[in-house]
Amino acid sequence: MKNKKAVIVLTLIFCLSLIIGVQAAEDILYVDALGTEKPPTTWIPVGTTPYLNAQDEPNHYVWIDRRNVETYGDFNFTNSSVSGTIDSVYLYVYGYKVSALDILLIQLWNGSTWTPYTFTLTAYGWQSYNVSTVLDTWAKIDGAKIYLDADNNIPGGKGAIYVDAAYLNVSYSVPDTIAPNVTLTSPLNGATIPLGNASFNFTGTDGSGILNATLYTNFSGTWGPNESITAGLVSGVPFLINVTDAPEGGFVWNVLVCDDAASPNCAFNNTANFTLTVDRTAPTTILEFPPDNAYNDTSDPVDIAFNCSAADSLSNLVNISLYITNSSNQSFILNRSTVVTGLNTSANWTVSLSNGNYTWNCLAYDIAGNFDWFDSNRSIEINATVANNPPTIENMSIDDATTDPSEEIDLSPGATREVNCTGTATDIDDVTEISAVNATFFHITSSPTAVDNNETHYTNTSCTLGSAFGNSKNFTCSLQVWYFATNGSWTCNATVIDTSNAIGSGINTTTMNQLLAISVPDSIDYGTNFTGETSSTINYTVTNLGNVEIDIGVNGYGYTEGDGLAMNCTLGNISIEQEKYNLTALTPIMVYDAGMINLTNISVVETNFNLTKRTDASLNSTKDTFWAIRIPAGVGGTCVGAVKFATVLT
């Protein structure tokens, strides 16, 4: 776009007619067919016109009475406040003539000459006149005015001419004299680049568009143009100018951008030229120490000091890094890196190395991105013979899941109880040398090396190791101990093994408490019996679920303990002495009176019951008791009672 277009509209509101006037506050056009006043005082409305409004003043009219006495006037346009090259000027007049015989001349004044234009419309509308040759300067436009000259040619003065509005339409061009705005994006000011091939990124912004852009540099030693672009440039859009084979050194650059105006305007980035360093030469890296084929046998591991230096002739160094393999001379990777600055510098590191063979080198970078390794890798061997220290165990404790009593073992009737031996394993050489922990848990009558037996000996060969802290790891050895394990003193012996198969042990003791527990069936069912009869003898089995030999205590009641009843029935009750038991089988029923033991209100301890605990090789330890009851007269319905068993240590 080479030009800016603008339109100026200058508007005059007025009215012209044969016997007409305008009321300022209404948008109504009136005609007086009889009045003779100037202007008349009596009006007849004949219609609405779109260009009359409250801004119209009563003197804005040209009036002609019916006696052909003409009244006329001339009207100025508002002066413009713009400038530029005038392209065209049009005069627009809005109105109409009632009769084509009426004459209306639009006289246009340009400051020195009147030029007439004939108004011909016989229906409301805009009539335009190209007045570009008459008003060809801003002075003529600013001094322009129109003179409305009406002539009533209708006999008797019955014609009418209506003019509502007029304005000038001026099209003009404003020349573009503003230079583009130029932004330099990359390389950044003060940047260093490693290649002679460089891309210079810039943005030119201008309302007239971008015509061309030229990179200016002093690559040749003199400030001047380098590369230009003349196609594809868009205002506000970043663009690249590419340069090949830029020499090494420090330079300045800028971009001259020209817009696409009729007379192009050109500008550089107005902040400042950008500086640029081109550095295509890598730094020089030197391995200072240790020397090649270094050997150390003082310790395992041992701290080795490494030192590397680097130098650059043009741009600052940014880092030096140490690369080294593992002790098997594999996996050559970054080990340490140090940020540096300046053209000559060095970096130091201390690295702990264990026995093995290593390969190492250093890598240096400058700010341009150029890098350099030392010409050849170096090797170092660590070969120290160090006595192995066996691991140790501390802080041993033994407990079950219950908190009371503390550090004593309460077994679970008829089931297993988890017992945990815990402690801390330590290896002062290196915590990673802790390989495994195992434990034996045994009764005082057994030994650490005995064969596992659920009564006296348990083993865990794979205890759980926790996370390392320092040179130590906590461990937990869990053991599932059966309910019939022998009571008394037990010992947990934990052993830790390191990677050299050296061992260390720790022990602690605890008490396995006595467990007195039995299980019996839910009921003794005597079946259906008649009054005066004695029931069949019922076998009732007692199972030892503890870890000691036991006797039993027996008593019974009907409703509550001590009530003297064996059973309460729907009709009547059965007294306590009617229910009997025995510890051995008795047949036939006739022995009920002579051979069986009466049930009583209070617990009677049967000291000869002698129910042994289970052994590891046996099934549960059980013993039968035998029960019978006599049904007295006067009892009927369903009878219910209770028999209470108690365990007693034999």
XYZ file of C-alpha atoms in Angstrom:
650
model
C 0.000 0.000 0.000
C 1.646 3.220 -1.182
C -1.013 5.806 -0.183
C -3.428 6.515 2.625
C -6.998 7.463 1.566
C -9.338 9.730 3.514
C -12.712 11.352 2.840
C -13.811 14.704 4.149
C -17.569 15.439 4.233
C -18.701 19.021 4.756
C -22.489 19.310 5.226
C -24.862 22.242 5.026
C -28.465 21.875 6.124
C -30.928 24.348 4.586
C -34.296 24.624 2.762
C -35.310 26.251 -0.552
C -38.866 26.563 -1.920
C -41.495 28.769 -3.401
C -43.348 30.069 -0.278
C -41.726 27.614 2.225
C -40.201 27.788 5.636
C -38.692 25.568 8.341
C -39.634 25.167 11.997
C -36.439 24.510 13.913
C -37.801 21.989 16.399
C -39.624 19.656 13.972
C -38.656 17.472 11.057
C -41.679 18.599 9.000
C -41.678 20.502 5.708
C -44.493 23.073 5.282
C -45.970 25.052 2.356
C -48.207 28.205 2.601
C -50.292 28.639 -0.531
C -51.627 32.081 0.417
C -49.214 33.849 2.726
C -47.257 36.884 1.679
C -44.978 37.304 4.726
C -41.224 36.675 4.465
C -41.189 34.131 5.955
C -44.923 33.429 6.191
C -46.496 32.740 9.563
C -49.101 30.208 8.458
C -47.898 26.832 7.178
C -49.492 23.766 5.664
C -47.650 20.412 6.255
C -47.078 18.464 3.059
C -44.728 15.654 4.152
C -41.593 14.510 6.027
C -38.045 14.994 4.750
C -35.141 12.901 6.082
C -32.544 15.689 6.159
C -34.314 18.349 8.245
C -33.621 18.262 11.978
C -33.548 20.390 15.104
C -30.253 21.954 14.072
C -31.884 23.753 11.123
C -32.307 27.446 11.682
C -35.170 29.600 10.222
C -32.749 31.608 8.074
C -31.535 28.479 6.297
C -33.819 28.809 3.293
C -34.167 30.556 -0.048
C -37.676 31.966 -0.369
C -39.570 33.016 -3.507
C -43.076 34.447 -3.206
C -45.835 33.843 -5.735
C -45.283 37.265 -7.281
C -41.864 36.063 -8.492
C -40.048 38.244 -6.009
C -36.941 36.084 -5.412
C -35.120 35.721 -2.123
C -31.800 33.955 -2.253
C -28.695 33.349 -0.197
C -25.242 31.775 -0.274
C -23.940 29.235 2.232
C -20.401 28.431 3.363
C -19.013 24.945 3.957
C -17.006 24.210 7.117
C -13.255 24.481 6.552
C -11.265 21.233 6.563
C -8.474 20.467 9.026
C -6.532 17.869 6.976
C -3.852 17.914 4.330
C -2.597 15.691 1.585
C -2.848 15.138 -2.146
C -6.389 15.784 -3.424
C -7.655 12.931 -5.606
C -11.276 14.006 -6.261
C -13.972 16.424 -5.017
C -17.735 15.901 -5.395
C -20.616 18.213 -4.453
C -23.779 16.421 -3.272
C -27.181 18.209 -3.071
C -30.337 16.563 -1.639
C -33.822 17.748 -2.748
C -36.274 17.920 -5.662
C -38.356 20.195 -7.898
C -42.117 19.866 -7.956
C -42.098 20.846 -11.610
C -39.471 20.298 -14.223
C -40.220 23.831 -15.420
C -38.811 25.323 -12.218
C -35.149 26.308 -12.415
C -32.563 25.851 -9.649
C -28.926 26.704 -10.309
C -26.262 25.616 -7.806
C -23.557 28.271 -8.019
C -20.215 27.029 -6.549
C -17.597 29.585 -5.410
C -13.916 28.581 -5.270
C -12.594 31.852 -3.941
C -12.317 33.596 -7.290
C -14.954 32.212 -9.664
C -18.632 31.166 -9.571
C -19.411 27.976 -11.500
C -23.088 27.040 -12.121
C -24.564 23.513 -11.887
C -28.168 22.708 -12.784
C -30.338 20.784 -10.305
C -32.692 18.468 -12.245
C -34.223 15.942 -9.815
C -38.050 15.870 -9.704
C -38.134 13.320 -6.852
C -36.297 13.429 -3.545
C -32.690 12.240 -3.952
C -29.021 13.117 -4.045
C -27.619 14.839 -7.162
C -23.839 14.803 -7.438
C -21.421 17.054 -9.338
C -17.747 16.352 -10.007
C -16.118 19.618 -8.962
C -12.526 18.351 -8.880
C -11.345 20.852 -11.485
C -13.045 23.763 -9.715
C -11.874 22.879 -6.187
C -8.374 21.585 -6.941
C -6.585 23.008 -3.896
C -7.185 22.927 -0.141
C -7.470 26.744 -0.184
C -10.297 26.562 -2.737
C -12.030 23.803 -0.748
C -11.751 25.794 2.476
C -13.158 28.925 0.756
C -15.936 27.096 -1.092
C -19.572 28.147 -0.749
C -22.750 27.640 -2.768
C -25.318 30.149 -3.972
C -28.810 28.793 -4.644
C -30.539 30.679 -7.501
C -34.191 29.657 -7.993
C -36.584 30.820 -10.720
C -40.299 30.056 -10.639
C -41.473 29.507 -14.227
C -44.951 28.230 -13.420
C -47.788 30.714 -14.132
C -49.419 31.992 -10.977
C -46.338 31.018 -8.904
C -47.605 27.560 -8.001
C -44.283 25.754 -8.269
C -41.993 24.680 -5.408
C -38.329 23.698 -5.021
C -37.098 21.780 -1.929
C -33.420 21.574 -0.929
C -32.617 19.849 2.381
C -28.862 19.322 2.474
C -25.560 19.700 0.656
C -22.013 18.522 1.325
C -18.575 18.161 -0.255
C -16.911 14.743 -0.552
C -13.099 15.063 -0.788
C -10.854 12.031 -1.445
C -7.202 12.667 -0.767
C -3.900 10.841 -0.227
C -1.532 11.305 2.730
C 2.067 10.407 1.803
C 3.930 7.858 4.028
C 7.015 9.557 5.497
C 7.522 7.230 8.486
C 10.390 4.742 8.332
C 9.860 1.091 9.383
C 10.431 -0.114 12.944
C 13.230 -2.719 12.939
C 13.772 -5.347 15.666
C 16.873 -7.578 15.766
C 16.136 -11.012 17.301
C 19.081 -13.350 16.806
C 21.925 -13.912 17.214
C 21.498 -12.142 20.555
C 23.526 -9.038 21.182
C 26.984 -10.156 22.335
C 26.440 -13.761 21.159
C 29.200 -16.139 20.137
C 28.525 -18.673 17.373
C 30.671 -21.615 16.272
C 29.946 -21.610 12.521
C 30.660 -19.335 9.594
C 27.172 -20.097 8.297
C 24.873 -17.844 10.304
C 21.203 -16.828 10.200
C 20.268 -13.271 11.184
C 16.687 -12.968 12.386
C 14.883 -9.623 12.270
C 11.372 -8.151 12.055
C 10.379 -5.051 10.078
C 7.047 -3.364 10.782
C 5.493 -0.631 8.588
C 1.973 0.350 7.515
C 3.022 0.519 3.841
C 4.507 -2.974 3.885
C 8.152 -4.023 3.521
C 9.970 -3.570 0.189
C 13.434 -4.980 0.979
C 15.943 -5.639 3.767
C 19.746 -5.576 3.741
C 22.156 -7.032 6.321
C 25.000 -4.652 7.189
C 28.191 -6.028 8.805
C 31.888 -5.352 9.041
C 32.843 -8.931 8.091
C 35.066 -7.527 5.337
C 36.754 -5.072 7.677
C 34.548 -2.179 6.528
C 30.968 -1.423 7.524
C 28.661 -2.039 4.570
C 25.890 -4.130 3.007
C 26.249 -7.909 2.998
C 23.132 -9.804 1.881
C 19.741 -8.425 0.727
C 16.192 -9.791 0.455
C 13.650 -8.293 -1.942
C 10.844 -10.889 -1.994
C 8.458 -12.464 0.472
C 8.827 -9.847 3.203
C 5.710 -9.183 5.307
C 5.273 -6.409 7.853
C 5.472 -7.696 11.439
C 6.660 -11.191 10.410
C 10.184 -12.375 11.424
C 12.546 -13.162 8.563
C 16.046 -14.599 8.144
C 19.046 -13.401 6.195
C 21.552 -16.240 5.811
C 25.302 -15.698 5.523
C 27.890 -18.325 4.583
C 31.603 -18.420 5.446
C 31.652 -15.572 7.938
C 35.239 -15.068 9.125
C 36.353 -15.645 12.719
C 36.545 -12.628 14.995
C 34.449 -9.972 16.676
C 31.954 -8.012 14.543
C 28.905 -5.729 14.573
C 25.722 -6.109 12.514
C 22.375 -4.476 11.794
C 19.563 -4.708 9.203
C 18.417 -1.824 6.975
C 14.692 -2.219 6.163
C 12.851 -0.116 3.520
C 9.075 0.211 3.334
C 6.901 -0.004 0.216
C 5.726 3.646 0.219
C 5.630 5.707 -2.993
C 8.897 7.181 -1.802
C 10.406 4.339 0.271
C 11.513 5.118 3.833
C 14.425 3.099 5.244
C 15.753 2.527 8.775
C 18.142 0.386 10.853
C 17.347 -0.952 14.287
C 17.459 2.347 16.139
C 18.693 1.002 19.483
C 22.245 0.072 18.485
C 24.237 -2.271 16.313
C 24.485 -5.810 17.719
C 27.888 -7.347 18.438
C 28.781 -10.881 17.365
C 31.763 -13.187 17.787
C 32.377 -15.988 15.286
C 34.505 -18.748 16.856
C 35.074 -21.893 14.819
C 38.159 -23.107 16.703
C 37.830 -25.729 19.460
C 39.605 -25.221 22.813
C 42.662 -27.273 23.761
C 42.234 -29.813 26.598
C 45.163 -31.107 28.719
C 45.114 -33.979 31.270
C 47.380 -32.727 34.078
C 47.230 -35.655 36.532
C 47.217 -38.465 37.430
C 49.694 -39.574 34.761
C 48.898 -42.286 32.276
C 49.087 -45.892 33.597
C 48.862 -44.686 37.212
C 48.852 -47.397 39.897
C 47.685 -47.285 43.527
C 47.732 -50.079 46.119
C 47.288 -48.111 49.334
C 43.661 -48.883 50.125
C 40.359 -50.082 48.742
C 38.632 -47.765 48.057
C 41.092 -44.893 47.664
C 40.556 -41.173 46.892
C 42.215 -40.181 43.605
C 42.717 -36.507 42.622
C 42.084 -35.591 38.958
C 43.082 -32.298 37.293
C 42.367 -31.098 33.743
C 43.095 -27.726 32.091
C 41.783 -26.046 28.921
C 42.646 -22.982 26.798
C 40.786 -21.066 24.058
C 42.121 -18.341 21.773
C 38.896 -16.455 21.051
C 35.883 -17.141 23.303
C 35.434 -17.976 26.979
C 35.370 -21.551 28.246
C 32.139 -22.661 29.942
C 32.804 -26.118 31.463
C 35.308 -28.941 31.876
C 34.056 -32.491 32.564
C 35.650 -35.733 33.768
C 34.607 -38.997 32.099
C 35.652 -42.363 33.590
C 34.715 -46.060 33.345
C 33.639 -48.340 36.183
C 36.084 -50.686 37.965
C 35.535 -53.302 35.233
C 36.736 -50.755 32.649
C 33.228 -50.617 31.147
C 30.567 -47.882 30.733
C 32.588 -44.747 29.913
C 30.288 -41.999 31.321
C 30.279 -38.511 32.828
C 31.547 -38.520 36.419
C 32.061 -34.853 37.352
C 31.587 -31.458 35.643
C 32.733 -27.957 36.657
C 31.500 -24.600 35.358
C 34.462 -22.384 34.383
C 35.117 -19.035 32.690
C 37.991 -17.249 30.987
C 40.323 -18.237 28.159
C 42.685 -20.353 30.321
C 41.439 -22.366 33.302
C 41.427 -25.774 35.016
C 39.209 -28.033 37.130
C 39.964 -30.427 40.018
C 37.997 -33.391 41.374
C 38.551 -36.088 44.022
C 36.977 -39.433 43.163
C 36.785 -42.519 45.399
C 37.834 -45.594 43.385
C 37.676 -49.233 44.486
C 39.929 -52.008 43.235
C 39.834 -52.286 39.458
C 41.061 -50.891 36.150
C 39.779 -47.546 34.879
C 39.953 -45.430 31.699
C 39.462 -41.647 31.896
C 39.586 -38.412 29.878
C 38.374 -34.788 30.046
C 36.060 -32.792 27.750
C 36.072 -28.945 27.536
C 33.460 -26.635 25.925
C 33.708 -22.951 24.984
C 30.770 -20.531 24.861
C 30.444 -20.962 21.086
C 29.745 -24.688 21.566
C 33.141 -25.877 20.300
C 34.545 -28.808 22.328
C 37.715 -30.847 22.668
C 38.827 -34.120 24.278
C 42.433 -34.731 25.206
C 44.167 -36.555 22.356
C 44.128 -39.978 24.077
C 42.499 -41.659 27.068
C 44.498 -42.469 30.185
C 44.330 -45.515 32.472
C 44.634 -46.036 36.218
C 44.688 -49.242 38.267
C 43.667 -49.624 41.929
C 44.922 -52.870 43.473
C 44.956 -52.879 47.273
C 44.734 -55.900 49.552
C 42.637 -55.057 52.567
C 41.669 -57.449 55.396
C 37.926 -58.077 55.557
C 36.176 -57.100 58.771
C 33.356 -59.501 59.663
C 29.905 -58.037 60.141
C 28.311 -57.711 63.575
C 24.841 -57.809 65.124
C 23.583 -55.488 67.835
C 20.335 -54.480 69.544
C 18.782 -57.978 69.460
C 15.231 -58.316 70.790
C 12.510 -61.000 70.734
C 8.798 -60.442 71.038
C 5.398 -61.423 69.717
C 2.655 -59.205 68.364
C 1.125 -58.574 71.792
C 2.481 -55.666 73.832
C 1.751 -57.104 77.280
C 3.723 -58.710 78.698
C 6.681 -57.099 76.981
C 9.420 -59.325 75.552
C 7.591 -62.502 76.584
C 5.859 -64.938 74.268
C 2.164 -65.738 74.723
C 1.129 -68.547 72.408
C -2.215 -68.700 70.612
C -4.531 -71.644 71.577
C -4.714 -74.244 68.838
C -2.817 -72.038 66.319
C 0.549 -70.379 65.580
C 1.887 -67.114 66.967
C 4.315 -64.900 64.999
C 7.521 -64.291 66.930
C 9.982 -61.675 65.656
C 13.709 -61.620 66.300
C 14.940 -58.137 65.385
C 18.297 -56.382 65.446
C 20.847 -54.298 63.571
C 23.482 -55.779 61.231
C 26.625 -53.673 60.650
C 29.601 -54.019 58.288
C 32.276 -51.381 58.909
C 33.877 -52.104 55.527
C 30.793 -51.301 53.463
C 27.082 -51.737 54.124
C 26.703 -53.179 50.618
C 28.753 -56.184 51.780
C 25.908 -57.310 54.072
C 24.608 -60.300 52.137
C 22.003 -62.082 54.300
C 20.721 -62.717 57.830
C 19.305 -65.985 59.233
C 18.079 -66.977 62.683
C 17.368 -70.020 64.877
C 14.882 -69.904 67.751
C 15.220 -72.768 70.223
C 14.257 -74.014 73.696
C 16.842 -74.228 76.423
C 16.781 -78.031 76.010
C 17.732 -77.699 72.333
C 20.688 -76.046 70.509
C 21.274 -73.677 67.555
C 22.271 -76.531 65.249
C 19.444 -78.930 66.127
C 16.902 -80.059 63.578
C 13.700 -78.007 63.463
C 10.995 -79.307 65.793
C 7.738 -77.478 66.510
C 8.151 -78.108 70.228
C 11.714 -76.863 70.655
C 13.393 -75.492 67.478
C 12.516 -73.061 64.600
C 14.601 -71.585 61.746
C 14.320 -68.601 59.354
C 16.953 -68.765 56.586
C 15.938 -65.547 54.794
C 15.308 -62.745 57.236
C 14.121 -59.364 55.940
C 16.750 -56.600 55.607
C 15.713 -52.949 55.822
C 17.191 -49.899 54.119
C 20.806 -48.957 54.760
C 21.754 -46.201 57.197
C 25.455 -45.566 57.448
C 27.138 -48.998 57.509
C 24.100 -50.717 59.037
C 20.782 -52.319 58.175
C 17.965 -53.354 60.508
C 16.616 -56.879 60.098
C 13.517 -58.854 61.111
C 13.414 -62.658 61.414
C 9.800 -63.836 61.675
C 8.922 -67.333 62.983
C 5.493 -69.007 63.234
C 5.542 -70.819 66.599
C 2.946 -73.533 67.351
C 0.736 -73.496 70.456
C 2.318 -76.655 71.876
C 5.902 -75.274 71.806
C 7.569 -76.093 75.102
C 7.302 -73.382 77.719
C 10.353 -71.975 79.420
C 13.494 -70.136 78.287
C 14.039 -69.683 74.535
C 16.977 -68.140 72.654
C 17.105 -66.398 69.269
C 20.491 -66.731 67.581
C 20.793 -64.412 64.509
C 23.689 -64.673 62.061
C 24.729 -62.073 59.455
C 26.824 -63.047 56.402
C 28.871 -60.654 54.207
C 29.907 -61.010 50.581
C 33.198 -62.596 51.701
C 31.221 -65.229 53.683
C 32.433 -63.772 56.958
C 29.794 -64.037 59.688
C 28.754 -62.310 62.849
C 26.161 -63.385 65.419
C 23.913 -61.971 68.089
C 21.695 -63.686 70.662
C 18.921 -62.802 73.053
C 16.623 -64.831 75.274
C 12.967 -64.656 76.179
C 10.367 -66.572 78.112
C 7.765 -68.767 76.449
C 4.822 -68.625 78.856
C 2.633 -71.607 79.813
C -0.542 -71.921 77.784
C -3.499 -73.687 79.467
C -6.269 -74.097 76.925
C -8.826 -76.723 75.921
C -11.608 -77.110 73.436
C -14.838 -79.121 73.974
C -17.935 -79.700 71.834
C -20.681 -77.102 72.069
C -23.196 -79.432 73.796
C -23.909 -82.771 75.527
C -27.069 -84.106 73.851
C -28.863 -86.739 75.939
C -31.603 -87.187 73.354
C -35.240 -88.047 74.272
C -35.903 -89.777 77.614
C -38.912 -90.602 79.763
C -39.432 -89.794 83.426
C -37.849 -92.381 85.676
C -35.364 -93.389 82.964
C -31.583 -92.958 82.852
C -30.080 -91.696 79.609
C -27.507 -93.515 77.576
C -23.887 -92.770 78.456
C -22.579 -89.900 76.242
C -18.906 -89.598 75.223
C -17.654 -85.986 75.546
C -14.124 -85.275 74.203
C -11.714 -82.747 75.721
C -8.806 -81.460 73.486
C -5.628 -79.909 74.944
C -4.848 -76.678 72.978
C -2.024 -75.564 75.250
C 1.626 -76.432 75.858
C 1.410 -78.201 79.282
C -0.245 -81.370 80.677
C -3.540 -80.478 82.346
C -6.313 -81.736 84.632
C -9.838 -80.423 84.515
C -12.281 -78.899 86.949
C -16.024 -79.651 86.435
C -19.235 -78.109 87.819
C -22.770 -77.457 86.529
C -25.938 -75.348 86.862
C -29.403 -74.951 85.411
C -30.026 -71.232 85.362
C -27.064 -69.659 87.158
C -24.039 -71.027 88.909
C -24.802 -72.404 92.355
C -28.542 -72.879 91.712
C -28.375 -76.613 92.583
C -29.829 -77.642 89.262
C -28.484 -79.717 86.419
C -31.174 -78.550 83.998
C -34.195 -76.265 83.832
C -37.097 -77.766 81.904
C -40.320 -76.634 80.329
C -42.085 -78.456 83.199
C -40.090 -78.683 86.399
C -36.308 -78.924 86.923
C -33.669 -81.642 87.273
C -31.524 -81.354 90.404
C -27.719 -81.311 90.147
C -27.161 -84.808 91.618
C -29.195 -86.429 88.804
C -26.378 -85.648 86.261
C -23.257 -87.795 86.564
C -19.938 -88.255 84.774
C -16.922 -90.518 84.767
C -13.361 -90.306 83.393
C -13.443 -93.862 82.061
C -16.096 -95.795 80.180
C -18.625 -97.690 82.343
C -21.156 -100.222 81.002
C -23.948 -101.119 81.301
C -26.265 -98.368 82.524
C -26.795 -100.179 85.858
C -23.477 -98.695 87.063
C -25.086 -95.186 87.002
C -25.774 -95.378 90.740
C -22.674 -97.203 91.833
C -19.846 -96.226 89.466
C -20.321 -92.604 88.269
C -19.495 -89.252 89.906
C -22.213 -86.791 90.856
C -22.022 -83.339 89.187
C -21.871 -80.578 91.803
C -22.403 -76.800 92.115
C -18.724 -76.129 92.729
C -15.817 -77.044 90.491
C -14.302 -80.411 91.326
C -10.727 -80.854 90.083
C -10.130 -84.267 88.564
C -6.455 -84.644 89.397
C -6.110 -87.934 87.563
C -7.308 -86.605 84.208
C -3.690 -86.028 83.059
C -4.376 -84.759 79.504
C -0.900 -84.420 77.932
C 0.028 -81.676 75.448
C 0.449 -82.364 71.778
C 3.885 -83.449 70.551
C 5.332 -82.512 67.202
C 4.765 -85.983 65.753
C 1.227 -86.483 67.016
C -2.190 -85.186 66.223
C -4.092 -83.100 68.761
C -4.006 -84.544 72.290
C -7.548 -85.570 73.398
C -9.310 -87.545 76.157
C -12.959 -88.638 76.531
C -15.272 -88.078 79.476
C -18.592 -89.970 79.929
C -21.934 -88.437 80.917
C -25.448 -89.636 81.899
C -28.598 -88.118 83.489
C -31.728 -89.537 85.207
C -35.132 -87.992 84.529
C -37.147 -87.643 87.747
C -40.959 -87.708 87.923
C -42.798 -84.424 87.338
C -40.425 -83.158 84.623
C -41.456 -82.593 81.038
C -40.694 -80.689 77.855
C -37.244 -79.457 76.797
C -34.479 -79.312 79.400
C -31.370 -77.111 79.198
C -28.397 -76.803 81.539
C -24.674 -76.020 81.562
C -21.500 -77.889 82.384
C -18.405 -75.761 83.030
C -14.896 -77.076 82.331
C -11.768 -75.454 83.739
C -8.111 -76.228 82.952
C -5.777 -76.945 85.817
C -2.027 -77.474 85.566
C -1.316 -81.113 86.422
